[in-house]
Amino acid sequence: MRHIIHADLDAFYATVEQLDNPELRGKPVLVGGRPESRGVVATASYEARPFGVRSAMPMRTAVRLCPQGIIVRPRFTRYREMSRQVMEVFREFTEVIEPLSLDEAYLDISGAVNESEGRWPLGVALDLKRRVKSQTGLTVSVGVSVSKSVSKIASDLDKPDGLVVVPPGDQADFLAPLAVGKLWGIGPKTAERLKAEGVDTIGALAEQPPEWFERMFGQRANSVRLRSIGLDDEPVNTERITKSVSSETTFPDDLGDPEELRRVLEELAGGVAGSLERKGLQGRTVTVKLRLADFTTFTRQSTLPSPSNEPGPIQELAWRLFSAELTTGRTFRLLGVGVSNFAEPDEIRQLPLSIEGDFRAYGTGLGWPERAPQA
């Protein structure tokens, strides 16, 4: 029998700041940009949340709701470092890990559970929480069940420092009273549509006939119906086919200085090149992702003459793509660099590269994952 953990670090960015700076402990911390520069909240500490502050809220709104909040600029290098430490703790329990973001992952702990020796899912989860706390100082909320979707819902029900275990066979009863919007794959718009049909809870959803699911969800009908009763056999994915390698950063404050933007761009491109080299990949297509101060988001891409994982050509082409978008008064909220269209192993050649020649820019890129920093 499978046993799946969904682990979610509590108020990750804010907690890291409180760990590193004892003066912030017990105080409302707002990690993000400055309110006067149209910054947004990346994460709010649990001391700030009773005031109504939440992630992705404009910082000026957060300050109005919580005037005593202490604004701290994000340090993503530090957060990545702490995330790696947590993942190392997870590997003490299993190698079957699917990271979702810096602060969130699925773990298949089936191999760590041995009921005949007293190693129950609850005990494994408690041990995991204890080790994360003792080795990193962070708290993690954990949901445990036989499926990914139920475990994810469970981990969110008792935050912070939560632990919810759903015994095998109890999935449907566990889900039934919960709001339908908590079900994996039911977004706010779908939840409103279901509410208009008189379906407010997951239990009410599960009671609908198959033809109703067909009408409401089309091709997704069967998967939604099964998840509504807690049946989900999707595996914890440790390996995925790499179609692109990318890196992006969201600025605490809108940025318009060309020299600073170029520095960030070259750092991102250099990091992507390093990742390509470590993975043994060489790519042809370079893409830059841009988000303006008004949240308009678009990409620009072009192709190298030959596949590469060298920093120089990737940085040079990325800058040429980006510099074409620099205009007076334009400021940027997010910047990213990606490489895709990988060469097959037998195509890879060590050739000197130049980006002189054919140059194309497109309005759509390489299917960049839209994941804003959250914790």
mmCIF file of C-alpha atoms in Angstrom:
data_model
loop_
_atom_site.group_PDB
_atom_site.id
_atom_site.type_symbol
_atom_site.label_atom_id
_atom_site.label_comp_id
_atom_site.label_asym_id
_atom_site.label_seq_id
_atom_site.Cartn_x
_atom_site.Cartn_y
_atom_site.Cartn_z
ATOM 1 C CA MET A 1 0.000 0.000 0.000
ATOM 2 C CA ARG A 2 1.222 3.505 -0.853
ATOM 3 C CA HIS A 3 1.808 6.159 1.780
ATOM 4 C CA ILE A 4 2.278 9.710 0.455
ATOM 5 C CA ILE A 5 3.345 12.811 2.375
ATOM 6 C CA HIS A 6 2.743 16.348 1.210
ATOM 7 C CA ALA A 7 5.161 18.604 3.110
ATOM 8 C CA ASP A 8 4.695 22.382 3.091
ATOM 9 C CA LEU A 9 7.058 24.707 4.974
ATOM 10 C CA ASP A 10 5.174 27.302 7.012
ATOM 11 C CA ALA A 11 5.554 30.966 5.956
ATOM 12 C CA PHE A 12 8.888 29.920 4.493
ATOM 13 C CA TYR A 13 10.515 33.207 3.473
ATOM 14 C CA ALA A 14 9.344 35.038 6.586
ATOM 15 C CA THR A 15 10.429 32.204 8.871
ATOM 16 C CA VAL A 16 13.908 32.172 7.336
ATOM 17 C CA GLU A 17 14.165 35.915 7.990
ATOM 18 C CA GLN A 18 13.078 35.416 11.610
ATOM 19 C CA LEU A 19 15.603 32.613 12.064
ATOM 20 C CA ASP A 20 18.443 34.734 10.697
ATOM 21 C CA ASN A 21 17.415 37.867 12.603
ATOM 22 C CA PRO A 22 16.212 37.168 16.166
ATOM 23 C CA GLU A 23 14.871 40.715 16.438
ATOM 24 C CA LEU A 24 12.115 39.760 13.973
ATOM 25 C CA ARG A 25 10.873 36.768 15.943
ATOM 26 C CA GLY A 26 7.325 37.076 17.216
ATOM 27 C CA LYS A 27 6.744 40.172 15.080
ATOM 28 C CA PRO A 28 4.665 40.658 11.902
ATOM 29 C CA VAL A 29 7.110 40.323 9.014
ATOM 30 C CA LEU A 30 6.229 41.252 5.426
ATOM 31 C CA VAL A 31 8.714 39.869 2.895
ATOM 32 C CA GLY A 32 8.508 41.793 -0.372
ATOM 33 C CA GLY A 33 9.001 45.130 -2.093
ATOM 34 C CA ARG A 34 8.530 48.656 -0.808
ATOM 35 C CA PRO A 35 4.976 50.066 -0.838
ATOM 36 C CA GLU A 36 6.055 53.308 -2.488
ATOM 37 C CA SER A 37 7.509 51.308 -5.405
ATOM 38 C CA ARG A 38 4.401 49.192 -5.975
ATOM 39 C CA GLY A 39 6.007 46.198 -4.320
ATOM 40 C CA VAL A 40 4.039 43.056 -3.487
ATOM 41 C CA VAL A 41 4.057 40.674 -0.526
ATOM 42 C CA ALA A 42 5.992 37.476 -1.245
ATOM 43 C CA THR A 43 5.210 36.002 2.175
ATOM 44 C CA ALA A 44 3.754 37.253 5.433
ATOM 45 C CA SER A 45 4.653 35.760 8.802
ATOM 46 C CA TYR A 46 1.877 34.182 10.835
ATOM 47 C CA GLU A 47 1.973 37.185 13.171
ATOM 48 C CA ALA A 48 0.875 39.374 10.216
ATOM 49 C CA ARG A 49 -1.838 37.102 8.827
ATOM 50 C CA PRO A 50 -4.551 37.848 11.417
ATOM 51 C CA PHE A 51 -4.591 41.390 9.991
ATOM 52 C CA GLY A 52 -5.647 40.031 6.598
ATOM 53 C CA VAL A 53 -2.247 40.137 4.924
ATOM 54 C CA ARG A 54 -1.600 37.449 2.316
ATOM 55 C CA SER A 55 0.891 36.562 -0.405
ATOM 56 C CA ALA A 56 0.727 38.479 -3.714
ATOM 57 C CA MET A 57 -1.092 41.395 -2.026
ATOM 58 C CA PRO A 58 0.199 44.876 -2.926
ATOM 59 C CA MET A 59 2.562 45.953 -0.161
ATOM 60 C CA ARG A 60 0.771 49.272 0.258
ATOM 61 C CA THR A 61 -2.415 47.330 1.060
ATOM 62 C CA ALA A 62 -0.538 45.101 3.502
ATOM 63 C CA VAL A 63 0.925 48.135 5.284
ATOM 64 C CA ARG A 64 -2.522 49.689 5.557
ATOM 65 C CA LEU A 65 -3.913 46.505 7.094
ATOM 66 C CA CYS A 66 -0.890 45.904 9.307
ATOM 67 C CA PRO A 67 0.912 49.231 9.894
ATOM 68 C CA GLN A 68 3.216 47.650 12.492
ATOM 69 C CA GLY A 69 4.459 45.119 9.922
ATOM 70 C CA ILE A 70 8.218 45.034 9.305
ATOM 71 C CA ILE A 71 9.091 44.984 5.604
ATOM 72 C CA VAL A 72 12.055 42.788 4.647
ATOM 73 C CA ARG A 73 13.445 42.522 1.129
ATOM 74 C CA PRO A 74 13.549 38.936 -0.192
ATOM 75 C CA ARG A 75 16.849 37.016 -0.286
ATOM 76 C CA PHE A 76 16.169 34.214 -2.748
ATOM 77 C CA THR A 77 19.728 32.891 -2.648
ATOM 78 C CA ARG A 78 19.286 32.270 1.072
ATOM 79 C CA TYR A 79 15.865 30.680 0.559
ATOM 80 C CA ARG A 80 17.275 28.283 -2.039
ATOM 81 C CA GLU A 81 20.048 27.344 0.379
ATOM 82 C CA MET A 82 17.556 26.571 3.146
ATOM 83 C CA SER A 83 15.350 24.651 0.723
ATOM 84 C CA ARG A 84 18.276 22.412 -0.190
ATOM 85 C CA GLN A 85 18.851 21.685 3.490
ATOM 86 C CA VAL A 86 15.219 20.650 3.922
ATOM 87 C CA MET A 87 15.352 18.400 0.861
ATOM 88 C CA GLU A 88 18.401 16.678 2.347
ATOM 89 C CA VAL A 89 16.356 15.916 5.463
ATOM 90 C CA PHE A 90 13.607 14.486 3.267
ATOM 91 C CA ARG A 91 16.164 12.169 1.654
ATOM 92 C CA GLU A 92 16.826 10.636 5.052
ATOM 93 C CA PHE A 93 13.346 9.098 4.695
ATOM 94 C CA THR A 94 13.017 8.384 0.975
ATOM 95 C CA GLU A 95 14.577 9.042 -2.421
ATOM 96 C CA VAL A 96 11.123 9.202 -3.997
ATOM 97 C CA ILE A 97 10.642 12.975 -3.752
ATOM 98 C CA GLU A 98 8.821 15.367 -6.076
ATOM 99 C CA PRO A 99 9.710 19.001 -5.275
ATOM 100 C CA LEU A 100 6.982 21.436 -6.290
ATOM 101 C CA SER A 101 8.715 24.661 -5.244
ATOM 102 C CA LEU A 102 11.318 25.826 -2.727
ATOM 103 C CA ASP A 103 8.967 25.145 0.178
ATOM 104 C CA GLU A 104 6.796 22.245 -0.938
ATOM 105 C CA ALA A 105 7.252 18.605 -1.953
ATOM 106 C CA TYR A 106 5.625 15.193 -2.198
ATOM 107 C CA LEU A 107 7.348 12.194 -0.620
ATOM 108 C CA ASP A 108 6.462 8.543 -1.179
ATOM 109 C CA ILE A 109 7.310 7.040 2.229
ATOM 110 C CA SER A 110 5.944 3.569 1.456
ATOM 111 C CA GLY A 111 9.405 2.094 1.892
ATOM 112 C CA ALA A 112 9.871 3.762 5.283
ATOM 113 C CA VAL A 113 6.592 2.364 6.655
ATOM 114 C CA ASN A 114 6.821 -1.058 8.267
ATOM 115 C CA GLU A 115 3.790 -1.663 10.432
ATOM 116 C CA SER A 116 5.090 -5.029 11.689
ATOM 117 C CA GLU A 117 8.061 -3.167 13.173
ATOM 118 C CA GLY A 118 5.965 -0.307 14.500
ATOM 119 C CA ARG A 119 6.869 2.149 11.722
ATOM 120 C CA TRP A 120 3.428 3.615 11.040
ATOM 121 C CA PRO A 121 2.776 6.562 8.687
ATOM 122 C CA LEU A 122 2.041 8.792 11.684
ATOM 123 C CA GLY A 123 5.378 7.936 13.285
ATOM 124 C CA VAL A 124 7.289 8.595 10.067
ATOM 125 C CA ALA A 125 5.564 11.965 9.667
ATOM 126 C CA LEU A 126 6.282 12.974 13.263
ATOM 127 C CA ASP A 127 9.923 11.970 12.854
ATOM 128 C CA LEU A 128 10.179 13.971 9.624
ATOM 129 C CA LYS A 129 8.724 17.074 11.257
ATOM 130 C CA ARG A 130 11.067 16.700 14.231
ATOM 131 C CA ARG A 131 14.183 16.337 12.067
ATOM 132 C CA VAL A 132 13.305 19.303 9.850
ATOM 133 C CA LYS A 133 12.870 21.431 12.970
ATOM 134 C CA SER A 134 16.045 20.231 14.702
ATOM 135 C CA GLN A 135 18.287 20.404 11.620
ATOM 136 C CA THR A 136 17.004 23.615 10.001
ATOM 137 C CA GLY A 137 14.890 25.456 12.593
ATOM 138 C CA LEU A 138 11.928 25.485 10.183
ATOM 139 C CA THR A 139 8.447 24.114 10.806
ATOM 140 C CA VAL A 140 6.687 22.010 8.215
ATOM 141 C CA SER A 141 3.017 21.154 7.916
ATOM 142 C CA VAL A 142 2.393 17.610 6.751
ATOM 143 C CA GLY A 143 -0.519 15.716 5.241
ATOM 144 C CA VAL A 144 -0.379 11.922 4.981
ATOM 145 C CA SER A 145 -2.650 9.606 2.991
ATOM 146 C CA VAL A 146 -2.543 7.027 0.221
ATOM 147 C CA SER A 147 -2.755 9.686 -2.539
ATOM 148 C CA LYS A 148 -1.126 12.938 -3.552
ATOM 149 C CA SER A 149 -4.324 14.947 -3.866
ATOM 150 C CA VAL A 150 -5.677 13.989 -0.435
ATOM 151 C CA SER A 151 -2.287 14.549 1.233
ATOM 152 C CA LYS A 152 -2.044 18.047 -0.255
ATOM 153 C CA ILE A 153 -5.465 18.983 1.082
ATOM 154 C CA ALA A 154 -4.629 17.499 4.478
ATOM 155 C CA SER A 155 -1.373 19.446 4.852
ATOM 156 C CA ASP A 156 -3.247 22.757 4.563
ATOM 157 C CA LEU A 157 -5.905 22.095 7.205
ATOM 158 C CA ASP A 158 -3.979 22.590 10.436
ATOM 159 C CA LYS A 159 -1.315 25.200 9.690
ATOM 160 C CA PRO A 160 1.098 26.187 11.068
ATOM 161 C CA ASP A 161 3.079 23.168 12.269
ATOM 162 C CA GLY A 162 0.188 20.929 11.262
ATOM 163 C CA LEU A 163 -0.081 17.172 10.930
ATOM 164 C CA VAL A 164 -3.154 15.501 9.454
ATOM 165 C CA VAL A 165 -3.192 11.758 8.721
ATOM 166 C CA VAL A 166 -6.003 10.283 6.637
ATOM 167 C CA PRO A 167 -6.111 6.495 7.240
ATOM 168 C CA PRO A 168 -6.466 4.215 4.195
ATOM 169 C CA GLY A 169 -10.107 3.866 3.257
ATOM 170 C CA ASP A 170 -11.168 7.088 4.981
ATOM 171 C CA GLN A 171 -10.454 9.416 2.062
ATOM 172 C CA ALA A 172 -14.075 9.947 0.976
ATOM 173 C CA ASP A 173 -15.290 10.630 4.523
ATOM 174 C CA PHE A 174 -12.385 13.031 5.073
ATOM 175 C CA LEU A 175 -13.120 14.988 1.893
ATOM 176 C CA ALA A 176 -16.913 15.045 2.080
ATOM 177 C CA PRO A 177 -17.455 18.094 4.377
ATOM 178 C CA LEU A 178 -14.738 20.230 2.792
ATOM 179 C CA ALA A 179 -15.443 23.119 0.419
ATOM 180 C CA VAL A 180 -15.416 21.954 -3.189
ATOM 181 C CA GLY A 181 -12.739 24.533 -4.023
ATOM 182 C CA LYS A 182 -10.212 22.582 -1.977
ATOM 183 C CA LEU A 183 -10.268 19.700 -4.440
ATOM 184 C CA TRP A 184 -7.276 19.442 -6.712
ATOM 185 C CA GLY A 185 -8.196 20.876 -10.127
ATOM 186 C CA ILE A 186 -11.158 22.989 -8.962
ATOM 187 C CA GLY A 187 -10.224 26.655 -9.338
ATOM 188 C CA PRO A 188 -12.230 29.680 -8.174
ATOM 189 C CA LYS A 189 -14.204 30.024 -11.424
ATOM 190 C CA THR A 190 -15.114 26.342 -11.494
ATOM 191 C CA ALA A 191 -16.069 26.488 -7.811
ATOM 192 C CA GLU A 192 -18.470 29.346 -8.567
ATOM 193 C CA ARG A 193 -19.977 27.370 -11.432
ATOM 194 C CA LEU A 194 -20.446 24.356 -9.160
ATOM 195 C CA LYS A 195 -22.000 26.522 -6.477
ATOM 196 C CA ALA A 196 -24.580 27.675 -9.007
ATOM 197 C CA GLU A 197 -25.404 23.984 -9.463
ATOM 198 C CA GLY A 198 -25.932 23.599 -5.718
ATOM 199 C CA VAL A 199 -22.602 21.833 -5.190
ATOM 200 C CA ASP A 200 -20.744 23.479 -2.298
ATOM 201 C CA THR A 201 -18.827 20.545 -0.772
ATOM 202 C CA ILE A 202 -16.675 17.745 -2.106
ATOM 203 C CA GLY A 203 -19.212 15.287 -0.726
ATOM 204 C CA ALA A 204 -21.994 16.916 -2.738
ATOM 205 C CA LEU A 205 -19.771 16.737 -5.808
ATOM 206 C CA ALA A 206 -19.107 13.025 -5.265
ATOM 207 C CA GLU A 207 -22.859 12.317 -5.186
ATOM 208 C CA GLN A 208 -23.458 13.575 -8.739
ATOM 209 C CA PRO A 209 -24.171 11.031 -11.520
ATOM 210 C CA PRO A 210 -21.581 10.270 -14.237
ATOM 211 C CA GLU A 211 -23.512 12.147 -16.926
ATOM 212 C CA TRP A 212 -23.448 15.293 -14.774
ATOM 213 C CA PHE A 213 -19.652 15.052 -14.510
ATOM 214 C CA GLU A 214 -19.463 14.669 -18.299
ATOM 215 C CA ARG A 215 -21.516 17.815 -18.773
ATOM 216 C CA MET A 216 -19.533 19.850 -16.229
ATOM 217 C CA PHE A 217 -15.978 18.643 -16.837
ATOM 218 C CA GLY A 218 -15.823 17.041 -20.274
ATOM 219 C CA GLN A 219 -12.606 15.069 -20.711
ATOM 220 C CA ARG A 220 -11.691 15.618 -17.049
ATOM 221 C CA ALA A 221 -14.943 14.080 -15.825
ATOM 222 C CA ASN A 222 -13.597 10.718 -14.674
ATOM 223 C CA SER A 223 -10.469 12.080 -12.972
ATOM 224 C CA VAL A 224 -12.471 14.730 -11.062
ATOM 225 C CA ARG A 225 -15.089 12.166 -10.029
ATOM 226 C CA LEU A 226 -12.433 9.756 -8.710
ATOM 227 C CA ARG A 227 -10.624 12.507 -6.807
ATOM 228 C CA SER A 228 -13.888 13.599 -5.197
ATOM 229 C CA ILE A 229 -13.993 10.213 -3.434
ATOM 230 C CA GLY A 230 -10.276 10.214 -2.688
ATOM 231 C CA LEU A 231 -9.121 7.851 -5.435
ATOM 232 C CA ASP A 232 -5.917 9.125 -7.019
ATOM 233 C CA ASP A 233 -3.102 6.839 -8.120
ATOM 234 C CA GLU A 234 -0.822 9.471 -9.643
ATOM 235 C CA PRO A 235 2.754 8.567 -8.682
ATOM 236 C CA VAL A 236 5.297 10.800 -6.996
ATOM 237 C CA ASN A 237 7.379 11.864 -9.993
ATOM 238 C CA THR A 238 11.097 11.948 -9.298
ATOM 239 C CA GLU A 239 12.171 12.258 -12.923
ATOM 240 C CA ARG A 240 10.684 14.297 -15.716
ATOM 241 C CA ILE A 241 11.778 14.783 -19.291
ATOM 242 C CA THR A 242 13.589 18.104 -19.328
ATOM 243 C CA LYS A 243 12.168 20.274 -22.087
ATOM 244 C CA SER A 244 13.666 23.529 -20.895
ATOM 245 C CA VAL A 245 15.975 24.915 -18.227
ATOM 246 C CA SER A 246 15.106 28.335 -16.878
ATOM 247 C CA SER A 247 15.635 30.715 -14.003
ATOM 248 C CA GLU A 248 13.714 33.823 -13.049
ATOM 249 C CA THR A 249 13.539 36.390 -10.286
ATOM 250 C CA THR A 250 10.814 38.732 -9.084
ATOM 251 C CA PHE A 251 12.162 42.086 -7.928
ATOM 252 C CA PRO A 252 11.070 43.461 -4.545
ATOM 253 C CA ASP A 253 10.673 46.839 -6.266
ATOM 254 C CA ASP A 254 10.143 47.628 -9.944
ATOM 255 C CA LEU A 255 13.529 47.941 -11.634
ATOM 256 C CA GLY A 256 14.399 50.193 -14.564
ATOM 257 C CA ASP A 257 18.152 50.779 -14.355
ATOM 258 C CA PRO A 258 19.743 49.181 -17.481
ATOM 259 C CA GLU A 259 23.055 48.371 -15.786
ATOM 260 C CA GLU A 260 21.371 46.623 -12.863
ATOM 261 C CA LEU A 261 19.009 44.797 -15.202
ATOM 262 C CA ARG A 262 21.926 43.597 -17.299
ATOM 263 C CA ARG A 263 23.711 42.351 -14.183
ATOM 264 C CA VAL A 264 20.653 40.360 -13.134
ATOM 265 C CA LEU A 265 20.110 39.035 -16.656
ATOM 266 C CA GLU A 266 23.703 37.832 -16.962
ATOM 267 C CA GLU A 267 23.527 36.191 -13.541
ATOM 268 C CA LEU A 268 20.348 34.338 -14.530
ATOM 269 C CA ALA A 269 21.779 33.298 -17.895
ATOM 270 C CA GLY A 270 24.996 32.138 -16.256
ATOM 271 C CA GLY A 271 23.018 30.049 -13.789
ATOM 272 C CA VAL A 272 21.028 28.452 -16.610
ATOM 273 C CA ALA A 273 24.248 27.658 -18.484
ATOM 274 C CA GLY A 274 25.642 25.995 -15.364
ATOM 275 C CA SER A 275 22.489 23.890 -14.985
ATOM 276 C CA LEU A 276 22.718 22.830 -18.642
ATOM 277 C CA GLU A 277 26.332 21.766 -18.198
ATOM 278 C CA ARG A 278 25.531 19.743 -15.065
ATOM 279 C CA LYS A 279 22.675 18.011 -16.892
ATOM 280 C CA GLY A 280 24.783 17.336 -19.978
ATOM 281 C CA LEU A 281 22.446 19.404 -22.170
ATOM 282 C CA GLN A 282 23.010 21.900 -24.955
ATOM 283 C CA GLY A 283 20.190 24.100 -26.201
ATOM 284 C CA ARG A 284 19.459 26.065 -29.340
ATOM 285 C CA THR A 285 16.685 28.453 -28.264
ATOM 286 C CA VAL A 286 17.182 31.257 -25.737
ATOM 287 C CA THR A 287 14.106 32.914 -24.225
ATOM 288 C CA VAL A 288 13.771 35.899 -21.931
ATOM 289 C CA LYS A 289 10.629 36.348 -19.856
ATOM 290 C CA LEU A 290 9.576 39.856 -18.868
ATOM 291 C CA ARG A 291 6.906 41.190 -16.539
ATOM 292 C CA LEU A 292 6.310 44.930 -16.538
ATOM 293 C CA ALA A 293 5.279 47.089 -13.600
ATOM 294 C CA ASP A 294 1.632 46.826 -14.728
ATOM 295 C CA PHE A 295 1.940 42.982 -14.645
ATOM 296 C CA THR A 296 1.955 42.650 -18.439
ATOM 297 C CA THR A 297 3.954 39.474 -19.064
ATOM 298 C CA PHE A 298 5.535 38.382 -22.341
ATOM 299 C CA THR A 299 8.529 36.497 -23.724
ATOM 300 C CA ARG A 300 11.056 37.025 -26.481
ATOM 301 C CA GLN A 301 13.139 34.263 -28.019
ATOM 302 C CA SER A 302 15.728 33.590 -30.672
ATOM 303 C CA THR A 303 17.920 30.697 -31.813
ATOM 304 C CA LEU A 304 21.660 30.213 -31.509
ATOM 305 C CA PRO A 305 23.587 29.074 -34.603
ATOM 306 C CA SER A 306 24.591 25.869 -32.796
ATOM 307 C CA PRO A 307 23.515 24.153 -29.559
ATOM 308 C CA SER A 308 25.361 25.473 -26.505
ATOM 309 C CA ASN A 309 25.641 25.389 -22.739
ATOM 310 C CA GLU A 310 28.315 28.092 -22.636
ATOM 311 C CA PRO A 311 27.500 31.218 -20.567
ATOM 312 C CA GLY A 312 28.851 33.700 -23.126
ATOM 313 C CA PRO A 313 26.563 33.033 -26.095
ATOM 314 C CA ILE A 314 23.496 32.556 -23.883
ATOM 315 C CA GLN A 315 24.146 35.786 -21.969
ATOM 316 C CA GLU A 316 24.853 37.750 -25.152
ATOM 317 C CA LEU A 317 21.701 36.617 -26.940
ATOM 318 C CA ALA A 318 19.569 37.076 -23.825
ATOM 319 C CA TRP A 319 20.791 40.645 -23.469
ATOM 320 C CA ARG A 320 20.136 41.423 -27.123
ATOM 321 C CA LEU A 321 16.567 40.154 -26.747
ATOM 322 C CA PHE A 322 16.023 42.071 -23.547
ATOM 323 C CA SER A 323 17.692 45.335 -24.568
ATOM 324 C CA ALA A 324 15.246 45.633 -27.478
ATOM 325 C CA GLU A 325 12.507 46.009 -24.854
ATOM 326 C CA LEU A 326 14.243 48.756 -22.875
ATOM 327 C CA THR A 327 12.478 52.056 -23.385
ATOM 328 C CA THR A 328 12.515 55.273 -21.401
ATOM 329 C CA GLY A 329 10.359 55.013 -18.291
ATOM 330 C CA ARG A 330 9.664 51.277 -18.643
ATOM 331 C CA THR A 331 10.256 49.324 -15.446
ATOM 332 C CA PHE A 332 10.254 45.602 -14.773
ATOM 333 C CA ARG A 333 8.795 43.466 -12.010
ATOM 334 C CA LEU A 334 10.181 40.091 -13.135
ATOM 335 C CA LEU A 335 12.993 38.878 -15.354
ATOM 336 C CA GLY A 336 13.758 35.343 -16.481
ATOM 337 C CA VAL A 337 16.051 33.469 -18.859
ATOM 338 C CA GLY A 338 15.498 30.018 -20.323
ATOM 339 C CA VAL A 339 17.065 27.651 -22.823
ATOM 340 C CA SER A 340 15.187 24.949 -24.749
ATOM 341 C CA ASN A 341 15.215 22.979 -28.012
ATOM 342 C CA PHE A 342 17.940 20.632 -26.842
ATOM 343 C CA ALA A 343 20.342 18.812 -29.118
ATOM 344 C CA GLU A 344 20.325 15.035 -29.262
ATOM 345 C CA PRO A 345 23.484 13.465 -27.774
ATOM 346 C CA ASP A 346 24.894 12.566 -31.184
ATOM 347 C CA GLU A 347 24.384 16.154 -32.390
ATOM 348 C CA ILE A 348 26.489 17.775 -29.688
ATOM 349 C CA ARG A 349 29.711 19.273 -31.021
ATOM 350 C CA GLN A 350 32.215 21.541 -29.336
ATOM 351 C CA LEU A 351 31.982 24.435 -31.787
ATOM 352 C CA PRO A 352 32.803 28.112 -31.336
ATOM 353 C CA LEU A 353 29.543 30.034 -31.215
ATOM 354 C CA SER A 354 28.465 33.484 -32.251
ATOM 355 C CA ILE A 355 25.019 35.003 -32.244
ATOM 356 C CA GLU A 356 25.641 37.043 -35.408
ATOM 357 C CA GLY A 357 23.213 36.125 -38.155
ATOM 358 C CA ASP A 358 19.559 35.255 -38.115
ATOM 359 C CA PHE A 359 17.746 37.003 -35.262
ATOM 360 C CA ARG A 360 14.064 36.469 -34.495
ATOM 361 C CA ALA A 361 11.861 37.628 -31.623
ATOM 362 C CA TYR A 362 8.532 36.061 -30.814
ATOM 363 C CA GLY A 363 5.679 37.001 -28.527
ATOM 364 C CA THR A 364 5.396 33.515 -27.060
ATOM 365 C CA GLY A 365 8.134 31.452 -25.529
ATOM 366 C CA LEU A 366 8.828 28.027 -24.137
ATOM 367 C CA GLY A 367 5.809 27.414 -21.960
ATOM 368 C CA TRP A 368 7.389 28.956 -18.884
ATOM 369 C CA PRO A 369 5.874 27.736 -15.616
ATOM 370 C CA GLU A 370 3.850 30.558 -14.069
ATOM 371 C CA ARG A 371 4.758 30.090 -10.409
ATOM 372 C CA ALA A 372 5.013 33.222 -8.315
ATOM 373 C CA PRO A 373 7.117 32.978 -5.116
ATOM 374 C CA GLN A 374 4.932 31.765 -2.299
ATOM 375 C CA ALA A 375 5.433 30.292 1.008
#
